Coordinates of C-alpha atoms in Angstrom, one line a residue:
M10 CA 81.7 48.7 113.3
D11 CA 80.6 47.7 109.9
A12 CA 83.0 47.1 107.6
I13 CA 84.3 49.1 105.1
P14 CA 83.1 47.9 101.2
D15 CA 85.6 46.4 99.2
T16 CA 85.2 49.2 97.0
C17 CA 86.5 51.8 99.3
L18 CA 89.4 50.1 100.3
S19 CA 90.3 49.5 97.0
I20 CA 90.1 53.0 96.3
Y21 CA 91.7 54.3 99.5
R22 CA 94.7 51.9 97.9
S23 CA 94.3 52.9 95.1
M24 CA 94.6 57.4 96.8
F25 CA 97.2 56.2 98.9
E26 CA 99.3 54.0 96.0
Y27 CA 99.0 57.7 93.8
S28 CA 100.1 60.1 97.1
R29 CA 103.5 58.1 98.0
T30 CA 104.3 57.9 94.2
L31 CA 103.6 61.6 94.5
V32 CA 105.5 62.3 97.4
W33 CA 108.7 59.8 96.2
K34 CA 109.0 61.5 93.0
L35 CA 109.0 65.2 94.3
T36 CA 111.2 64.9 96.8
G37 CA 113.4 61.3 96.3
W38 CA 112.2 59.4 99.3
P39 CA 113.0 55.9 98.7
G40 CA 116.0 56.1 96.6
S41 CA 118.6 58.3 95.6
P42 CA 117.6 61.9 97.3
I43 CA 116.8 64.2 95.1
L44 CA 117.4 68.3 95.9
L45 CA 114.7 69.8 94.2
L46 CA 116.5 73.6 94.9
G47 CA 119.6 71.9 93.0
S48 CA 117.5 70.7 90.0
D49 CA 114.7 73.2 88.7
P50 CA 112.2 74.5 91.1
N51 CA 109.9 75.9 88.5
I52 CA 108.5 72.6 88.7
L53 CA 107.0 73.0 91.4
T54 CA 106.2 76.5 91.5
D55 CA 104.8 76.9 88.3
H56 CA 103.1 73.7 88.0
I57 CA 102.3 72.5 90.9
I58 CA 101.6 75.4 94.0
P59 CA 99.3 77.2 91.8
H60 CA 97.0 74.4 92.2
L61 CA 97.6 74.0 95.6
K62 CA 95.3 76.8 98.6
V63 CA 97.3 78.7 101.4
E64 CA 96.8 75.9 103.7
D65 CA 98.4 73.5 101.7
V66 CA 101.3 74.9 100.9
L67 CA 101.8 75.8 104.3
S68 CA 101.1 72.0 105.1
L69 CA 103.7 71.1 102.4
R70 CA 106.6 74.0 104.4
M71 CA 106.9 72.0 107.2
T72 CA 108.0 68.6 105.5
N73 CA 111.6 69.3 104.4
K74 CA 114.0 72.0 104.1
A75 CA 113.5 72.0 100.6
F76 CA 110.0 72.5 100.6
Y77 CA 110.6 75.0 103.3
L78 CA 112.5 77.0 101.1
I79 CA 110.6 76.7 98.1
T80 CA 107.6 78.1 99.6
Y81 CA 109.0 81.2 100.6
E82 CA 109.3 82.2 97.0
P83 CA 108.2 85.7 96.8
I84 CA 106.5 84.4 92.8
I85 CA 104.6 82.2 95.0
W86 CA 102.8 84.9 97.5
K87 CA 102.3 87.2 94.1
R88 CA 100.0 84.8 92.4
F89 CA 98.2 84.2 95.5
L90 CA 98.0 88.2 95.8
E91 CA 96.6 88.4 92.0
R92 CA 93.9 86.2 92.7
I93 CA 93.0 86.6 96.0
H94 CA 89.1 88.1 96.7
A95 CA 89.5 88.5 100.6
P96 CA 90.1 92.7 101.3
V97 CA 94.2 93.2 101.6
V98 CA 95.5 96.0 103.4
Q99 CA 96.4 99.4 100.6
L100 CA 100.0 98.7 99.3
R101 CA 102.2 101.7 99.6
P102 CA 102.9 104.3 97.0
T103 CA 106.5 103.0 97.0
L104 CA 105.9 99.6 97.7
K105 CA 108.7 98.0 94.2
F106 CA 106.3 95.0 93.7
N107 CA 108.8 93.1 91.3
D108 CA 111.9 94.0 93.9
P109 CA 113.4 91.0 95.0
V110 CA 114.3 92.7 98.4
H111 CA 110.4 94.5 99.0
G112 CA 108.9 90.5 98.3
C113 CA 109.3 89.4 101.3
E114 CA 106.6 91.8 102.2
I115 CA 104.3 89.7 99.3
E116 CA 103.3 86.8 101.9
P117 CA 102.4 88.9 105.0
I118 CA 100.0 91.0 103.1
V119 CA 98.3 87.5 102.0
M120 CA 97.8 85.6 105.5
R121 CA 96.9 88.7 107.3
A122 CA 93.8 89.1 104.3
I123 CA 93.3 85.6 104.9
A124 CA 93.4 85.6 109.4
M125 CA 91.5 89.1 109.3
E126 CA 88.3 87.5 106.7
N127 CA 88.2 84.6 108.5
A128 CA 88.5 85.5 111.9
W129 CA 85.9 88.2 111.6
R130 CA 83.4 86.0 109.5
T131 CA 83.0 83.3 112.6
G132 CA 84.0 85.8 115.3
H133 CA 86.9 84.6 116.6
T134 CA 88.6 87.3 116.7
K135 CA 91.8 88.0 119.7
L136 CA 93.9 90.9 120.1
K137 CA 97.4 89.1 119.7
K138 CA 100.2 91.2 119.9
E139 CA 100.9 94.0 121.9
E140 CA 103.7 96.4 121.3
M141 CA 104.6 99.8 122.9
L142 CA 105.6 102.7 121.2
M143 CA 107.3 105.9 123.5
A144 CA 105.9 109.2 122.8
N145 CA 107.6 110.8 125.5
F146 CA 104.5 112.9 125.7
K147 CA 100.8 113.0 126.6
V148 CA 99.3 111.4 122.8
V149 CA 96.2 113.6 122.2
D150 CA 95.0 112.4 119.3
L151 CA 96.0 108.9 116.7
K152 CA 95.8 108.1 113.1
L153 CA 96.7 104.8 111.5
L154 CA 97.3 105.1 107.9
P155 CA 95.8 102.3 105.1
G156 CA 97.3 99.2 105.6
G157 CA 98.4 99.6 109.2
N158 CA 102.6 100.8 108.0
F159 CA 102.7 104.3 109.3
L160 CA 100.9 106.2 112.7
V161 CA 100.3 109.4 112.9
A162 CA 100.1 110.7 116.1
S163 CA 99.2 114.2 117.8
V164 CA 101.2 114.9 121.1
K165 CA 101.7 117.5 123.9
D166 CA 103.7 118.1 127.0
R167 CA 102.3 118.2 130.5
A168 CA 102.8 122.1 130.8
N169 CA 101.2 122.6 127.3
F170 CA 104.2 124.5 126.0
R171 CA 105.4 122.4 122.6
F172 CA 103.2 120.4 120.4
Y173 CA 104.2 118.1 117.5
I174 CA 102.7 116.1 115.0
H175 CA 104.7 112.2 115.2
L176 CA 104.6 110.1 112.4
Y177 CA 105.6 106.0 113.2
A178 CA 106.7 103.4 111.2
L179 CA 105.4 99.9 112.2
D180 CA 106.2 96.5 111.4
V181 CA 109.5 97.5 110.2
V182 CA 113.1 95.6 110.7
S183 CA 114.5 96.8 114.1
G184 CA 111.1 97.6 115.4
S185 CA 108.2 100.3 115.0
R186 CA 110.1 103.6 115.6
L187 CA 109.1 107.2 115.2
L188 CA 110.5 108.5 112.1
A189 CA 109.7 112.4 111.9
R190 CA 107.8 115.1 113.9
Y191 CA 106.6 118.4 112.6
P192 CA 106.1 121.5 115.8
V193 CA 102.7 122.8 115.6
P194 CA 101.4 126.3 117.5
H195 CA 98.6 124.7 118.9
K196 CA 96.9 121.6 120.4
A197 CA 96.1 119.5 117.1
F198 CA 93.1 117.1 117.1
D199 CA 91.0 115.8 114.0
I200 CA 93.7 114.4 112.0
Q201 CA 93.4 112.9 108.7
A202 CA 95.5 111.5 106.8
K203 CA 96.1 109.1 102.9
Y204 CA 98.5 108.1 100.7
M205 CA 98.4 111.1 98.2
D206 CA 100.4 113.2 96.0
H207 CA 101.9 116.3 95.9
Q208 CA 103.6 118.0 93.4
G209 CA 104.3 114.8 91.5
K210 CA 106.0 113.3 94.6
P211 CA 104.4 110.3 96.6
G212 CA 103.6 110.6 100.2
I213 CA 101.2 110.7 102.7
M214 CA 99.5 114.1 103.3
I215 CA 98.1 114.9 106.8
S216 CA 95.5 116.9 108.2
F217 CA 94.5 118.6 111.1
S218 CA 92.3 121.2 113.3
T219 CA 93.6 123.8 116.0
R220 CA 91.7 126.5 117.7
K221 CA 92.8 129.4 119.9
F222 CA 91.1 132.3 121.9
T223 CA 90.4 134.8 119.5
H224 CA 91.0 137.9 122.0
G225 CA 93.7 136.3 123.9
V226 CA 93.2 133.9 127.1
P227 CA 90.3 134.7 129.7
Y228 CA 91.8 136.1 132.8
N229 CA 88.8 134.4 134.5
L230 CA 89.7 131.3 133.0
Q231 CA 91.3 128.6 135.4
N232 CA 93.0 126.2 133.6
D233 CA 94.5 126.2 129.9
L234 CA 92.5 125.6 126.7
A235 CA 94.8 122.5 125.7
N236 CA 93.8 120.5 128.2
F237 CA 90.0 120.7 127.0
S238 CA 88.6 118.9 124.9
S239 CA 88.1 119.6 120.8
R240 CA 84.4 118.5 122.1
C241 CA 84.3 121.5 124.9
R242 CA 82.4 124.1 123.7
F243 CA 83.0 127.9 125.0
D244 CA 80.0 131.1 124.7
S245 CA 80.4 133.6 122.6
V246 CA 81.7 136.3 125.2
H247 CA 85.0 133.9 124.2
P248 CA 84.9 133.4 120.9
L249 CA 87.6 130.6 119.1
T250 CA 89.7 130.7 115.8
Y251 CA 89.5 127.9 114.7
Y252 CA 92.5 126.5 112.0
S253 CA 93.0 123.9 109.4
Y254 CA 96.2 122.5 108.2
V255 CA 97.9 120.3 105.2
I256 CA 101.0 118.8 105.4
H257 CA 102.8 116.5 103.0
M258 CA 105.7 113.8 103.5
H259 CA 107.7 112.7 100.7
L260 CA 108.0 108.8 101.0
N261 CA 111.4 108.3 99.4
P262 CA 113.3 109.1 101.9
V263 CA 110.9 107.4 104.3
E264 CA 111.7 104.1 101.9
I265 CA 115.6 103.9 103.2
L266 CA 114.6 104.6 106.5
I267 CA 113.1 101.8 106.7
H268 CA 114.9 99.6 103.9
P269 CA 115.0 95.8 105.2
D270 CA 118.6 96.4 105.1
M271 CA 118.8 99.4 107.1
D272 CA 119.5 97.8 110.7
I273 CA 118.8 100.3 113.2
K274 CA 120.9 98.3 115.8
R275 CA 124.0 97.2 113.9
R276 CA 124.1 100.1 111.8
K277 CA 123.2 103.5 114.5
V278 CA 126.1 105.5 113.5
E279 CA 125.2 105.3 109.8
Y280 CA 121.4 105.4 110.5
V281 CA 121.9 109.0 112.1
Q282 CA 124.0 110.0 109.3
I283 CA 121.7 109.2 106.5
T284 CA 119.1 111.2 108.9
Q285 CA 120.7 114.0 108.9
A286 CA 121.3 114.3 104.8
L287 CA 118.1 114.1 103.5
P288 CA 115.8 116.9 103.5
R289 CA 113.6 118.1 106.5
P290 CA 110.9 115.7 106.0
F291 CA 107.4 117.9 105.8
I292 CA 105.8 120.1 103.0
N293 CA 103.2 123.0 104.2
V294 CA 100.5 122.6 101.9
A295 CA 97.7 124.3 103.1
R296 CA 96.4 126.7 106.5
F297 CA 92.5 128.0 106.5
E298 CA 91.3 129.9 109.0
S299 CA 87.7 130.3 110.4
Q300 CA 86.9 133.4 113.1
D301 CA 83.5 133.0 113.0
E302 CA 82.3 129.6 112.9
E303 CA 84.3 126.3 113.8
I304 CA 85.7 123.8 111.5
Y305 CA 84.5 120.3 111.9
C306 CA 84.5 116.8 110.5
P307 CA 87.5 117.6 108.2
S308 CA 88.3 114.5 105.0
L309 CA 90.7 113.9 102.8
F310 CA 90.2 112.5 99.8
L311 CA 91.1 111.8 95.8
N312 CA 88.7 112.2 93.1
S313 CA 88.1 109.8 90.1
D314 CA 90.9 111.6 88.5
G315 CA 93.5 110.5 91.5
V316 CA 92.6 114.7 92.4
P317 CA 93.7 115.1 95.9
F318 CA 90.9 117.4 98.3
H319 CA 90.6 119.3 101.1
A320 CA 87.4 119.0 103.0
Y321 CA 85.6 120.2 105.8
A322 CA 82.3 121.9 107.9
I323 CA 82.1 124.6 108.5
G324 CA 79.2 126.4 110.5
P325 CA 76.3 124.4 111.3
D326 CA 75.3 123.7 107.0
K327 CA 78.6 124.9 104.8
I328 CA 81.0 122.4 103.5
R329 CA 84.2 123.3 102.0
I330 CA 86.5 121.8 99.6
I331 CA 89.4 123.0 98.4
N332 CA 91.9 121.7 95.3
L333 CA 95.2 120.4 96.6
R334 CA 96.6 121.1 93.3
T335 CA 95.2 124.2 92.0
Y336 CA 94.0 125.2 95.6
Q337 CA 90.5 126.4 93.9
T338 CA 88.0 126.5 96.4
L339 CA 84.3 125.5 96.3
L340 CA 82.0 126.8 100.0
L341 CA 78.6 124.1 99.3
N342 CA 75.7 126.0 101.2
F343 CA 72.9 122.8 101.3
R344 CA 69.2 123.0 101.3
D345 CA 66.9 122.6 103.9
N346 CA 65.3 119.4 103.5
E347 CA 61.9 119.8 102.0
D348 CA 60.2 117.6 104.9
F349 CA 61.5 120.1 107.5
H350 CA 61.4 123.7 105.7
G351 CA 59.6 125.2 108.0
L352 CA 56.4 125.6 110.1
V353 CA 53.6 127.7 109.3
C354 CA 51.8 129.9 112.6
Y355 CA 49.0 131.9 112.1
L356 CA 48.7 134.8 114.5
F357 CA 44.6 136.5 114.5
L358 CA 45.4 139.7 115.6
P359 CA 41.9 142.6 115.9
F360 CA 41.5 143.1 111.9
I361 CA 44.7 141.7 111.0
L362 CA 45.9 137.7 110.2
W363 CA 49.9 138.1 110.6
T364 CA 51.6 134.4 109.2
L365 CA 55.0 133.4 110.8
T366 CA 57.3 131.1 109.8
Y367 CA 59.7 129.4 111.9
F368 CA 62.3 127.4 110.7
Q369 CA 63.6 123.7 111.9
P370 CA 67.6 124.1 112.4
H371 CA 69.7 121.7 110.1
R372 CA 72.8 120.8 111.5
I373 CA 75.8 119.1 109.4
R374 CA 77.0 116.1 111.6
A375 CA 79.2 114.2 109.4
F376 CA 79.7 113.8 105.2
R377 CA 81.9 111.8 102.8
Y378 CA 82.5 112.2 99.2
L379 CA 81.7 109.6 97.2
P380 CA 84.3 109.3 94.3
R381 CA 82.6 107.0 91.6
Q382 CA 79.5 109.7 91.2
H383 CA 81.2 112.2 93.0
G384 CA 79.1 113.2 94.7
L385 CA 78.9 113.9 98.9
L386 CA 76.6 111.9 101.7
L387 CA 75.2 114.0 104.0
A388 CA 74.2 113.3 107.5
R389 CA 72.1 115.7 108.9
T390 CA 69.5 116.5 111.9
V391 CA 67.1 118.3 112.1
T392 CA 66.0 120.2 115.5
E393 CA 62.7 121.3 116.9
I394 CA 63.5 122.4 120.4
P395 CA 66.6 123.2 121.2
G396 CA 68.6 120.7 123.0
S397 CA 67.0 117.8 121.6
D398 CA 66.8 117.0 117.5
K399 CA 63.8 115.9 115.7
A400 CA 64.6 113.5 112.9
F401 CA 67.9 112.1 111.2
V402 CA 68.4 113.0 107.7
I403 CA 70.6 111.2 105.2
E404 CA 70.9 112.6 101.7
I405 CA 73.3 112.5 98.3
Y406 CA 73.9 115.5 96.9
N407 CA 75.6 115.5 92.4
L408 CA 78.7 117.9 92.7
D409 CA 79.8 119.7 88.9
R410 CA 83.1 118.6 88.3
H411 CA 84.1 122.2 87.4
A412 CA 82.3 123.9 89.8
V413 CA 84.1 127.0 91.8
G414 CA 83.4 129.8 94.9
N415 CA 79.9 129.8 96.4
H416 CA 76.9 127.3 95.4
Q417 CA 73.3 127.1 97.2
I418 CA 72.4 123.1 96.5
S419 CA 69.7 120.2 96.8
A420 CA 69.4 116.6 97.5
D421 CA 69.3 114.4 94.9
K422 CA 67.6 111.8 96.9
S423 CA 67.0 112.5 100.8
W424 CA 66.3 109.8 103.4
C425 CA 64.4 110.4 107.0
C426 CA 64.8 108.5 109.9
P427 CA 62.6 109.1 113.0
I428 CA 64.7 109.1 116.3
P429 CA 63.4 108.5 119.0
W430 CA 66.5 108.7 121.4
E431 CA 68.6 111.6 122.0
L432 CA 71.5 111.2 119.7
S433 CA 75.0 112.6 121.1
L434 CA 76.9 114.9 118.5
E435 CA 79.3 112.5 117.3
V436 CA 78.0 110.9 114.1
V437 CA 80.9 109.3 112.1
I438 CA 80.6 107.5 108.2
A439 CA 83.2 105.2 107.5
D440 CA 85.8 106.0 105.5
P441 CA 86.8 103.0 103.0
E442 CA 89.8 102.4 101.2
M443 CA 89.5 101.5 97.4
Y444 CA 92.3 98.7 97.9
T445 CA 91.7 97.8 94.6
K446 CA 93.0 101.3 93.3
R447 CA 96.7 101.1 92.2
E448 CA 99.1 103.1 94.0
G449 CA 102.1 102.0 92.1
S450 CA 102.7 101.7 88.5
D451 CA 104.2 98.1 89.4
H452 CA 101.4 96.9 91.7
P453 CA 99.1 93.8 90.4
D454 CA 95.2 94.7 89.3
L455 CA 93.3 93.4 92.4
R456 CA 90.0 92.2 90.5
P457 CA 87.4 91.8 94.6
E458 CA 84.4 89.2 95.3
E459 CA 81.9 92.7 94.4
K460 CA 83.0 95.2 91.6
S461 CA 80.2 97.7 93.1
C462 CA 81.2 100.5 95.5
P463 CA 81.4 99.8 99.4
T464 CA 78.8 99.7 102.0
L465 CA 79.3 102.7 104.0
W466 CA 78.2 102.6 107.5
I467 CA 76.5 105.9 109.5
F468 CA 76.4 105.5 113.0
A469 CA 75.8 107.6 116.1
R470 CA 75.9 107.5 119.9
S471 CA 72.9 107.8 121.7
R472 CA 73.0 108.7 125.3
K473 CA 69.1 108.1 126.4
P474 CA 69.0 105.3 126.1
M475 CA 73.0 104.7 125.7
G476 CA 74.0 103.0 122.7
I477 CA 74.6 103.0 119.2
V478 CA 72.4 104.1 116.2
Y479 CA 72.7 102.9 112.6
W480 CA 72.2 103.4 109.0
W481 CA 73.9 101.9 105.7
V482 CA 74.0 103.0 102.7
R483 CA 74.7 101.0 99.3
P484 CA 74.4 100.5 95.6
T485 CA 71.1 98.7 94.5
S486 CA 70.2 99.2 91.0
H487 CA 73.9 100.6 89.4
P488 CA 77.1 99.0 90.7
D489 CA 78.6 102.8 91.0
R490 CA 75.9 104.6 92.1
Y491 CA 74.4 105.2 95.7
D492 CA 70.6 104.6 95.9
D493 CA 69.8 102.3 99.0
V494 CA 68.9 103.6 102.3
D495 CA 67.9 101.7 105.5
A496 CA 65.7 104.3 106.5
V497 CA 65.2 102.2 109.4
S498 CA 67.1 103.3 112.0
H499 CA 69.1 100.1 114.2
F500 CA 69.3 100.4 117.4
H501 CA 72.5 98.6 119.8
W502 CA 71.2 99.2 123.3
N503 CA 73.7 99.0 126.6
E504 CA 72.2 99.4 129.2
R505 CA 75.5 100.6 131.9
R506 CA 77.8 102.1 129.7
H507 CA 78.7 104.3 126.7
E508 CA 79.6 103.1 123.2
M509 CA 82.1 104.7 120.7
M510 CA 82.4 103.3 117.2
L511 CA 85.0 102.8 115.1
P512 CA 83.5 102.5 111.4
G513 CA 85.3 100.5 108.1
S514 CA 83.3 99.3 105.4
A515 CA 83.5 95.5 106.1
R516 CA 84.3 95.5 109.7
N517 CA 83.8 98.1 112.5
L518 CA 85.0 98.2 116.1
L519 CA 82.6 99.2 118.7
V520 CA 84.4 100.0 122.3
E521 CA 82.3 100.1 125.0
M522 CA 83.2 102.8 127.8
E523 CA 82.4 103.8 130.9
N524 CA 81.7 107.7 130.0
E525 CA 81.6 109.9 127.0
I526 CA 85.4 110.2 125.9
L527 CA 86.4 114.0 126.5
E528 CA 90.0 113.7 128.1
A529 CA 90.1 110.4 129.5
T530 CA 87.2 107.5 130.9
P531 CA 87.8 104.1 132.2
L532 CA 87.3 101.4 129.0
N533 CA 85.2 98.5 129.4
T534 CA 86.1 96.1 126.2
L535 CA 85.9 96.1 122.7
R536 CA 83.3 93.9 120.3
R537 CA 83.4 93.4 116.9
F538 CA 80.8 94.6 114.4
H539 CA 79.7 92.5 111.1
W540 CA 76.5 92.7 109.1
P541 CA 76.3 88.9 108.2
R542 CA 73.1 89.6 106.1
F543 CA 74.5 91.3 102.8
K544 CA 74.8 89.1 99.5
P545 CA 76.7 90.4 96.5
Q546 CA 74.7 91.6 94.4
F547 CA 77.4 92.7 91.2
R548 CA 79.5 90.1 91.5
N549 CA 83.1 90.3 89.3
D550 CA 83.1 87.8 86.2
N551 CA 86.3 85.4 85.6
L552 CA 86.8 85.4 89.0
H553 CA 89.8 83.3 90.3
E554 CA 88.9 80.2 91.8
P555 CA 89.4 80.3 95.9
I556 CA 93.1 80.5 97.3
Y557 CA 91.8 80.0 100.9
N558 CA 88.9 77.8 102.7
R559 CA 86.6 80.7 103.3
Q560 CA 85.1 79.7 106.6
K561 CA 81.2 80.1 107.5
E562 CA 79.9 83.1 108.0
T563 CA 77.8 84.1 112.1
H564 CA 74.8 85.5 112.3
F565 CA 75.8 87.0 115.3
A566 CA 76.3 90.6 114.7
F567 CA 78.7 91.3 117.8
T568 CA 80.8 89.7 120.0
D569 CA 83.2 90.0 122.3
I570 CA 86.8 90.7 121.6
P571 CA 89.5 88.6 124.5
S572 CA 92.0 91.5 125.7
H573 CA 93.9 89.6 128.2
G574 CA 93.6 92.5 130.5
L575 CA 93.8 95.7 128.4
A576 CA 91.0 97.5 130.3
A577 CA 92.7 97.4 133.5
D578 CA 96.2 98.1 131.4
V579 CA 94.6 101.0 130.2
N580 CA 92.2 102.4 133.3
G581 CA 95.1 101.4 135.6
E582 CA 97.4 104.2 133.5
G583 CA 94.4 107.2 134.2
G584 CA 91.7 105.8 131.2
L585 CA 91.4 105.6 128.1
A586 CA 92.8 109.2 126.3
T587 CA 92.2 108.2 122.6
I588 CA 92.0 104.8 119.9
T589 CA 92.3 104.0 116.3
W590 CA 92.3 100.9 114.1
D591 CA 92.8 99.8 110.4
E592 CA 90.1 97.6 109.5
L593 CA 92.2 95.7 106.9
S594 CA 95.1 95.5 108.4
G595 CA 93.6 94.5 112.1
K596 CA 95.5 97.1 113.8
I597 CA 95.0 98.6 117.3
C598 CA 96.6 101.9 118.4
L599 CA 95.4 103.8 121.9
A600 CA 96.6 105.9 124.0
S601 CA 96.2 106.2 128.1
D602 CA 95.7 109.6 129.9
K603 CA 98.7 109.1 131.9
T604 CA 101.6 107.6 130.4
D605 CA 103.7 109.2 127.1
Q606 CA 103.0 105.7 124.9
I607 CA 101.5 104.4 122.7
R608 CA 99.7 100.6 122.7
V609 CA 99.8 98.8 119.5
Y610 CA 97.4 95.2 119.4
D611 CA 97.5 93.4 116.4
F612 CA 94.5 90.9 115.5
V613 CA 96.9 88.9 112.7
P614 CA 100.5 88.9 114.1
L615 CA 103.4 88.1 111.6
I616 CA 106.8 87.5 111.6
E617 CA 109.0 89.7 110.6
P618 CA 110.4 88.7 107.2
R619 CA 114.0 89.1 107.8
R620 CA 114.1 87.4 111.1
R621 CA 113.0 83.8 109.8
L622 CA 115.3 80.8 109.2
A623 CA 114.5 80.7 105.2
Y624 CA 115.7 84.1 104.7
G625 CA 119.1 83.5 106.9
W626 CA 119.0 80.4 104.2
R627 CA 118.5 82.7 101.3
K628 CA 120.1 85.9 102.3
N629 CA 122.7 85.2 99.3
R630 CA 120.6 85.1 97.0
I631 CA 118.8 88.8 97.2
P632 CA 122.0 91.1 96.6
P633 CA 121.6 94.4 98.4
T634 CA 120.4 97.6 96.2
L635 CA 120.7 100.5 99.9
S636 CA 122.2 103.3 98.1

């Protein structure tokens, strides 16, 4: 072994002496002990820890009791949250950022953001936590709210007599639980849920669709309509009537039920009394009906002014947009793409030349509202022969902010993507949440690494060959306008099984299954999808120094997620019935066909703050505020 130079040895000795002196000054060892909590802890929280990274703070926490307590101070993690660059979960509107009681929720938000970012970049993802929620009904559809704090479920009894919308609270004191339910006349599907205000009150806006036979149940139908998947089509002899509902739940009463001091195991009687004294949880906002054409692709969104809207596609070429404050309606009819406007055929007869024009049917497959540019991103297929799609068209439309009534519009930009594959009817577009948007008045202004609009991914399922086709849409010339589409169709081929994508902006989840989901299908595996080729084009100015050690990004777009027998458990219970996930929190919720339970999985399991030893030591310093 080579000898270490004397210069290096002197440097090592000086660094060691400096570190030892610093530890002695902080801890009082050796010599007379100094209890930092008894003196002024602001020296550490204000002048030392802000210069450390999160990993250093966690290491400092494991040294002694004094550092253990100080590193749980909410002010430390609030400052980390204000400086973080990684995507964080969306804060619920009623979270009081400056309330000492809610201060313990800030550290899990920072830790979850860092853990999810590093796991997704490196591909070392793993499901580490499993929780069961009792639904007591067959689960039809699931939707996680942004941030993963609440779960909305559509359920029905096995006899098809009762149908409900359930709302669950996740990661609360005394365990995740059902908060409220809303009865519906028919089986609900296509659930959408967002944080939105209604009548000046912050809450959760939920939309869902139902359907029924227009002229009553056919006498020769051997099964109930509620047993069919929403993707099943019926002939014109038995037409259906479609409904779209919008309901709202005020969040302030919910905060009382999920308050950290509300331990329902010890205060069960009081909890029941409080719930009985609260007003009815849900308010009917709107209901829409269509007797002639199918309602599909529902969407809830906020415009740039914060006004809530509900939109859905109706028929092959129309979209209805409803202002949920004024209830003004805008019906958009989209003209055919110029590249596929029609085919002209010339027919020669004796002494007559006939000109016939054959129009190629266009059908809306998916759409997404673009809040910064007040426009629509539309994905349509063009059919030349019935039963087969010739091309996939991606279009961007600019909308008039004050338009109401019926309008026929043309695309401002369009891209044609030839598809040599046989696509499924299911096309999805990512609906990324603007986690930098301030939901509460005291919430911090977050500053991500890139200030442009998030990347929008478009995924389409392919039947022959089996796999996933995908495209991306990004801003290139201006940070607030989408103007670049990858017209080259990327294809992920699967030799044996079908695939379905749960889209996000930076993180996407691929589900590999034996068949297309109708009511249930055997589950094979879950895969992480991360596109490593994008680099920030519009970086934010005056970014803070990184607060954590960012892991190196892998070059593999698809990696398997170890699930520890998840597929075997789900398949043993009848197969996968429905699944949802939230890309920022890392939560996955799914339900199987033959059980009345909801499985909740988490990529980043965190200990509930009230169960930590530090909370017990500091409990007397946090006065109760429950009223």
